[in-house]
CSV table of C-alpha atoms in Angstrom, one decimal:
chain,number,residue,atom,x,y,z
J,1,UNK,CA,19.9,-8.3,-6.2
J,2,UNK,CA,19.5,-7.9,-2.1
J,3,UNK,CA,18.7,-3.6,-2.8
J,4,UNK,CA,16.0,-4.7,-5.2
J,5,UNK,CA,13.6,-5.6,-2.1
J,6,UNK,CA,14.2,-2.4,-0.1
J,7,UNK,CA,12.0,0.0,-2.9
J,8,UNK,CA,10.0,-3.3,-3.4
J,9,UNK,CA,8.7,-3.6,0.4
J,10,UNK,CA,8.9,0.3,0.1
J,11,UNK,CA,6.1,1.1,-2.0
J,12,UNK,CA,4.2,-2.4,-0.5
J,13,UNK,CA,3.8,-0.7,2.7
J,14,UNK,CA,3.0,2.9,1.1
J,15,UNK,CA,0.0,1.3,-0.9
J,16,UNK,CA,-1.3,-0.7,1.9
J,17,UNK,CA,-2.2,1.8,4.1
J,18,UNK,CA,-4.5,3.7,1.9
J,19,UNK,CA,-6.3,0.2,0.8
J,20,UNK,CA,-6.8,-0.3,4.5
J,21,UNK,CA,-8.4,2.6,4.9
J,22,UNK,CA,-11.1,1.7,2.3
J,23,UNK,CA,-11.3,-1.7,3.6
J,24,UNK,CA,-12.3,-0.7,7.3
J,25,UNK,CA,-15.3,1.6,6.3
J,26,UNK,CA,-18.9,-0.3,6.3
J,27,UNK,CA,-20.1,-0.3,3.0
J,28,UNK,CA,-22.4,2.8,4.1
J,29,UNK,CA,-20.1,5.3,5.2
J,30,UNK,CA,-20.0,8.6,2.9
J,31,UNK,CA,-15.9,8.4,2.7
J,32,UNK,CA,-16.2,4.8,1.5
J,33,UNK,CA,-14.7,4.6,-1.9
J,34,UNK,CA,-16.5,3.2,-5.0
J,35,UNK,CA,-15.7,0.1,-6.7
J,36,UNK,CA,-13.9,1.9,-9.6
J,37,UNK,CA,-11.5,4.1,-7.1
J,38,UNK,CA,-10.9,0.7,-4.6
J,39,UNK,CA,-10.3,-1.1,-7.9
J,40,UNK,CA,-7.9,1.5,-9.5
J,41,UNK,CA,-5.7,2.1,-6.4
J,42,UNK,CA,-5.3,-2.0,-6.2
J,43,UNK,CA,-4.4,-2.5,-9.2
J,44,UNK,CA,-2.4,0.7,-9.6
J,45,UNK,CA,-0.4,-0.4,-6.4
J,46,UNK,CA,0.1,-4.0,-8.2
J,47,UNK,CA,1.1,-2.5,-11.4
J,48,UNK,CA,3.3,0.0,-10.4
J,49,UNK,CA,5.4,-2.3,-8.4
J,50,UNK,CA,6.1,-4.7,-10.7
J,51,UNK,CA,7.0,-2.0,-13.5
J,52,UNK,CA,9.6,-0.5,-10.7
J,53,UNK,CA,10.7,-3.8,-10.3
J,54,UNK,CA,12.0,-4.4,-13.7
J,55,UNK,CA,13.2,-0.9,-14.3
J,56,UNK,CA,14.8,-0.6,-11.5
J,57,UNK,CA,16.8,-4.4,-11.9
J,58,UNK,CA,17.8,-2.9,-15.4
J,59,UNK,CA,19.7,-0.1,-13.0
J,60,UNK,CA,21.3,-2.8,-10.7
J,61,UNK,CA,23.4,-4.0,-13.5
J,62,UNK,CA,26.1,-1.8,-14.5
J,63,UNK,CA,28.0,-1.3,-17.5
J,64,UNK,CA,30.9,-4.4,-16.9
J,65,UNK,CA,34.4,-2.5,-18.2
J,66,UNK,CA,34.2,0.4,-15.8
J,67,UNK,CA,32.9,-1.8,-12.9
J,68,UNK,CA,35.6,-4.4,-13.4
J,69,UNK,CA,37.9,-1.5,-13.1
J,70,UNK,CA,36.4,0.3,-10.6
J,71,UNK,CA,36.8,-3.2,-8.7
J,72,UNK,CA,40.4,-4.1,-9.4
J,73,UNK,CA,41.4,-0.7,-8.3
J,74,UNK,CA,39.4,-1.1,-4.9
J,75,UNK,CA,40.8,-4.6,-4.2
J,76,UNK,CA,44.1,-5.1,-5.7
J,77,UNK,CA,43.7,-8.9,-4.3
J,78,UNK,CA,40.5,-9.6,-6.2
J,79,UNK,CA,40.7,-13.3,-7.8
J,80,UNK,CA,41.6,-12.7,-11.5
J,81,UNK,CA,37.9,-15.4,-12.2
J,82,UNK,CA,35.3,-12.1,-11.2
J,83,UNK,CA,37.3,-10.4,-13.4
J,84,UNK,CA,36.4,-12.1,-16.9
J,85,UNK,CA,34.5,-11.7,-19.5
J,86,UNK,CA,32.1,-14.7,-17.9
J,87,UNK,CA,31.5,-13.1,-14.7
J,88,UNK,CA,28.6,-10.6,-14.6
J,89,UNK,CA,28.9,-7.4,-11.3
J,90,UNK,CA,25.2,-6.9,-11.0
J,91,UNK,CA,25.3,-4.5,-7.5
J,92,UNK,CA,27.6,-2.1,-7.8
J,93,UNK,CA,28.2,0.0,-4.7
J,94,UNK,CA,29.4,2.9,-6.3
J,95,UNK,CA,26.1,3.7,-7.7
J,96,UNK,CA,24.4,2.6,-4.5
J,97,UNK,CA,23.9,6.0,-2.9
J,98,UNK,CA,22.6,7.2,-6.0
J,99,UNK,CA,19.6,4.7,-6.7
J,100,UNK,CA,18.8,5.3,-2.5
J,101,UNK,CA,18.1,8.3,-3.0
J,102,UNK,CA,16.2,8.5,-6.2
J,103,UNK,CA,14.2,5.5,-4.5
J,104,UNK,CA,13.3,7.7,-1.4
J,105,UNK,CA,12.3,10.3,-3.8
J,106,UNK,CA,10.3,8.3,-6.0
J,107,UNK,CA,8.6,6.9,-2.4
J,108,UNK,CA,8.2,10.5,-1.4
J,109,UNK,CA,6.6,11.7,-4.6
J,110,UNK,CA,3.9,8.5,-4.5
J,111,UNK,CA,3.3,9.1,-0.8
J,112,UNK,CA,2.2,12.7,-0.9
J,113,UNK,CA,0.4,12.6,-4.0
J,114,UNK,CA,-1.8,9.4,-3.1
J,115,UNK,CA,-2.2,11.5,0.6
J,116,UNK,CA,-3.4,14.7,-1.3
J,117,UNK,CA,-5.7,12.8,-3.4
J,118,UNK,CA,-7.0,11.0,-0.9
J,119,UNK,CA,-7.7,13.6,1.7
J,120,UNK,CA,-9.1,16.1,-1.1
J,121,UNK,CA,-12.1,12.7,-2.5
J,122,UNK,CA,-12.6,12.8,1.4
J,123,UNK,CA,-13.4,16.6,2.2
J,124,UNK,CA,-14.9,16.5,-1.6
J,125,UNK,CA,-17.3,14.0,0.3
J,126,UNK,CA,-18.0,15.4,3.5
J,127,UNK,CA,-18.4,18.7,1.7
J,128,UNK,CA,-21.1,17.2,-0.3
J,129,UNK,CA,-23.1,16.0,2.7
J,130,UNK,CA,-22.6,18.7,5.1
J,131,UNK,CA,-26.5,20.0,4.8
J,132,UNK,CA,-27.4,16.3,5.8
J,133,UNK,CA,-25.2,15.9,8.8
J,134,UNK,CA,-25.2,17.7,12.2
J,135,UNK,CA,-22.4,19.7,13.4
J,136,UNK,CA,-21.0,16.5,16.2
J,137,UNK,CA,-20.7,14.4,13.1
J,138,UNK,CA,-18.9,16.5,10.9
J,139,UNK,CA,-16.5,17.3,13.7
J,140,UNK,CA,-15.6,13.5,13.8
J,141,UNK,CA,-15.1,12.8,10.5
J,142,UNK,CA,-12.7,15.9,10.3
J,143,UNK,CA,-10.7,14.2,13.3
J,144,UNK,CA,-10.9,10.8,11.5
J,145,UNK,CA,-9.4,12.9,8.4
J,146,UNK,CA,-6.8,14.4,10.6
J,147,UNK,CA,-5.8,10.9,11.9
J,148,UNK,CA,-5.2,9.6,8.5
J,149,UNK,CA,-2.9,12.5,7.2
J,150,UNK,CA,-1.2,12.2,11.1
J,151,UNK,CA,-0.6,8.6,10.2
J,152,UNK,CA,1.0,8.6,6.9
J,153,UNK,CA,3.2,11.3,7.7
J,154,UNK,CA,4.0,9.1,10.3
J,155,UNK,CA,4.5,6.0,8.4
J,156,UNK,CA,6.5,8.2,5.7
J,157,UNK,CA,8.9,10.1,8.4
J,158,UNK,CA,9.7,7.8,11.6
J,159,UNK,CA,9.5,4.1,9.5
J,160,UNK,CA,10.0,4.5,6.2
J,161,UNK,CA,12.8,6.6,5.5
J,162,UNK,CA,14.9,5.5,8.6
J,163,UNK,CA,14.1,1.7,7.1
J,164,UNK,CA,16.0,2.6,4.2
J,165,UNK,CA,18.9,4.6,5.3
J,166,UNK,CA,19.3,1.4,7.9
J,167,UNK,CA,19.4,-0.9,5.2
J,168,UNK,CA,21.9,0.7,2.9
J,169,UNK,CA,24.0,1.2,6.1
J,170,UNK,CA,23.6,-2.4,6.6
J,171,UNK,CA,24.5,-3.4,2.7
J,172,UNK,CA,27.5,-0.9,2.6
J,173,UNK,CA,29.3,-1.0,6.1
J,174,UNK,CA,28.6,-4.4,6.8
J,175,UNK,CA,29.8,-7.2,4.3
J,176,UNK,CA,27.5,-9.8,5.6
J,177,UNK,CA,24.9,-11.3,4.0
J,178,UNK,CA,23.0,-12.5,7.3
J,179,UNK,CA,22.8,-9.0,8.8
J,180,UNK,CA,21.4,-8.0,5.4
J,181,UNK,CA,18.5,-10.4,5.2
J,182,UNK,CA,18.1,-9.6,8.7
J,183,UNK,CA,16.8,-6.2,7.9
J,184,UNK,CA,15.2,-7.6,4.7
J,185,UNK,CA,13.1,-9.4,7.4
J,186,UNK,CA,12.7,-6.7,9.9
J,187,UNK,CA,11.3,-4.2,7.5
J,188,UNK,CA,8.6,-7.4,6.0
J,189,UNK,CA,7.4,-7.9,9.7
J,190,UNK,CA,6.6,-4.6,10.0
J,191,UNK,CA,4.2,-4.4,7.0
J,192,UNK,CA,3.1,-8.0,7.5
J,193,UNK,CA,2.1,-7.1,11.2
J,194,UNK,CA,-0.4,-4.0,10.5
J,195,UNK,CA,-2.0,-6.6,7.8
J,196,UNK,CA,-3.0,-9.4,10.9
J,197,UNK,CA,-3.8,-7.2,13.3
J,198,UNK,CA,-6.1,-5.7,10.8
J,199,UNK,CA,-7.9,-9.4,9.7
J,200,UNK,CA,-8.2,-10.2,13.5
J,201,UNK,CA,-9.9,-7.2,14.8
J,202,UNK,CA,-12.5,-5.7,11.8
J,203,UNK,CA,-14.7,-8.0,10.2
J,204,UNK,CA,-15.1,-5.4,7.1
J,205,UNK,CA,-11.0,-6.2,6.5
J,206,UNK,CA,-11.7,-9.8,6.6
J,207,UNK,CA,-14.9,-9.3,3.9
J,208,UNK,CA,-12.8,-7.1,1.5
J,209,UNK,CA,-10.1,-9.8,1.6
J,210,UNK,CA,-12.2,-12.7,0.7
J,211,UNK,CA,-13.3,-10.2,-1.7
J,212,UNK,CA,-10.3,-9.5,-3.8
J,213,UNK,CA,-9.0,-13.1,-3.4
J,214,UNK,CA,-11.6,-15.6,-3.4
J,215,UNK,CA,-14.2,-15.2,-5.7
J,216,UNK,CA,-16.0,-12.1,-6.1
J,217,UNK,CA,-18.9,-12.7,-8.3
J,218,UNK,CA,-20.0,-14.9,-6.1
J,219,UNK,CA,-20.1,-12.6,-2.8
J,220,UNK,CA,-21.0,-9.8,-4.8
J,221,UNK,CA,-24.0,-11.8,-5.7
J,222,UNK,CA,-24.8,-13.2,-2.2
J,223,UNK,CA,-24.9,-9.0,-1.5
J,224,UNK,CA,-27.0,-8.1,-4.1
J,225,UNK,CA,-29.6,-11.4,-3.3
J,226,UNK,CA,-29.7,-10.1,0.5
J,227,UNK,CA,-30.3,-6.7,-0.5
J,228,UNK,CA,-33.0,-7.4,-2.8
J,229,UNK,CA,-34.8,-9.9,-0.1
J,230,UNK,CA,-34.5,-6.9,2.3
J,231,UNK,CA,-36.3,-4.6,-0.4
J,232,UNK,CA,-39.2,-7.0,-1.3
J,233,UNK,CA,-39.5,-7.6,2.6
J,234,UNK,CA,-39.5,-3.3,3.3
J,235,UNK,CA,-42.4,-3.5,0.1
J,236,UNK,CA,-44.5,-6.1,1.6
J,237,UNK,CA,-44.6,-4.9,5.0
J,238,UNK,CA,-45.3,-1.4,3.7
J,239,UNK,CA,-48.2,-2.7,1.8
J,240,UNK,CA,-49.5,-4.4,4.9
J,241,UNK,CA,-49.0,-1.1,6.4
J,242,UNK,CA,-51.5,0.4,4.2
J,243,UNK,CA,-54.2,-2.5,3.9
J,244,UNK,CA,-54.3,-2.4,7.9
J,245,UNK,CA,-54.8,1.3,8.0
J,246,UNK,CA,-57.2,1.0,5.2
J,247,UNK,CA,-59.1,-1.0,6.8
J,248,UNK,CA,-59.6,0.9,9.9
J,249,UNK,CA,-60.9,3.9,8.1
């Protein structure tokens, strides 16, 4: 089951980089997603992983006659016990290749259409606003557009891709389990590393976290209690405002 975490970690690190984007804006930026989008992609990204998970175990286990044969012909010397009817081949690598490939596809699919989607809701919104904005401000939200795509074509081109032909160089060519989980490891350091760097340097990272995992209702409702102090304190200083220019009249 080692090639199950390879799409696993895969589509991890594809998901994580558009959630961080949401999770980096103050709550009052125009490109800041609503609850129902940051919501949708979250669970989406949950959801999806775990349904590619069991599909893609159901793959792992070929069809025992024609493996068995395929591995007797292979390695004449094969003990005659992994060839019974109680031993069970569940990663075949004749069919190896095949599922690599389909899994960079499937990555490749995900990736471009959550990076169309995304940059189209953010030129949807800056499009919205333009009569609001002046022309210095629009100009850095296209560069912060630009350095979005520039990234993910990044993260899709020089880490992902490499990542996985690595590692099904490492699980074919190599017969060593250590060298395996080696890369296994590699490839969760580099997605684990973008996710502290992240909660030590921006405090609206840190929020969104305690957000989604701790309890939300309950910050949520702090929010809501400090935005409606801030209102009845705008309304009473207004009214003192007026009485005070009242009075001078």
């Amino acid at each position: 089951m080692r090639s199950l975490d390879i799409p696993v970690q895969s589509v991890c690190n594809v998901m994580l980089i558009y959630y961080c984007y949401d999770a980096i804006l103050p709550p009052s930026h125009i490109l800041k997603l609503k609850p129902f989008a940051r919501n949708f992609l979250f669970i989406f990204s949950k959801a999806f992983v775990t349904i590619f998970v069991i599909v893609y175990a159901q793959f792992l286990i070929p069809y025992q006659n024609d493996a068995k044969t395929r591995l007797r012909q292979k390695y004449p010397s094969v003990p005659s016990y992994m060839l019974t009817n109680d031993a069970l081949i569940i990663d075949d690598p004749t069919y190896s290749y095949v599922w690599l490939i389909a899994t960079i596809s499937i990555v490749v699919v995900i990736e471009v259409v959550l990076m169309i989607a995304m940059t189209t809701y953010c030129f949807y919104c800056m499009s919205r606003g333009n009569g609001h904005h002046c022309q210095k401000t629009l100009a850095i939200r296209r560069k912060f557009l630009i350095s979005i795509v520039m990234q993910m074509l990044t993260h899709l081109i020089v880490l992902l891709v490499p990542a996985l032909i690595l590692m099904y160089c490492a699980c074919m060519k190599i017969s060593s389990q250590d060298v395996t989980d080696w890369c296994i490891f590699l490839i969760t350091i580099h997605g684990s590393v973008g996710v502290l760097t992240m909660l030590l340097s921006n405090k609206y990272y840190r929020s969104e976290l305690i957000v989604i995992i701790m309890k939300p209702r309950c910050i949520y409702g702090r929010h809501a209690t400090k935005v409606v102090k801030l209102e009845e304190s705008t309304r009473s200083d207004t009214r003192a405002v007026i009485k005070n220019n009242s009075w001078h009249k």
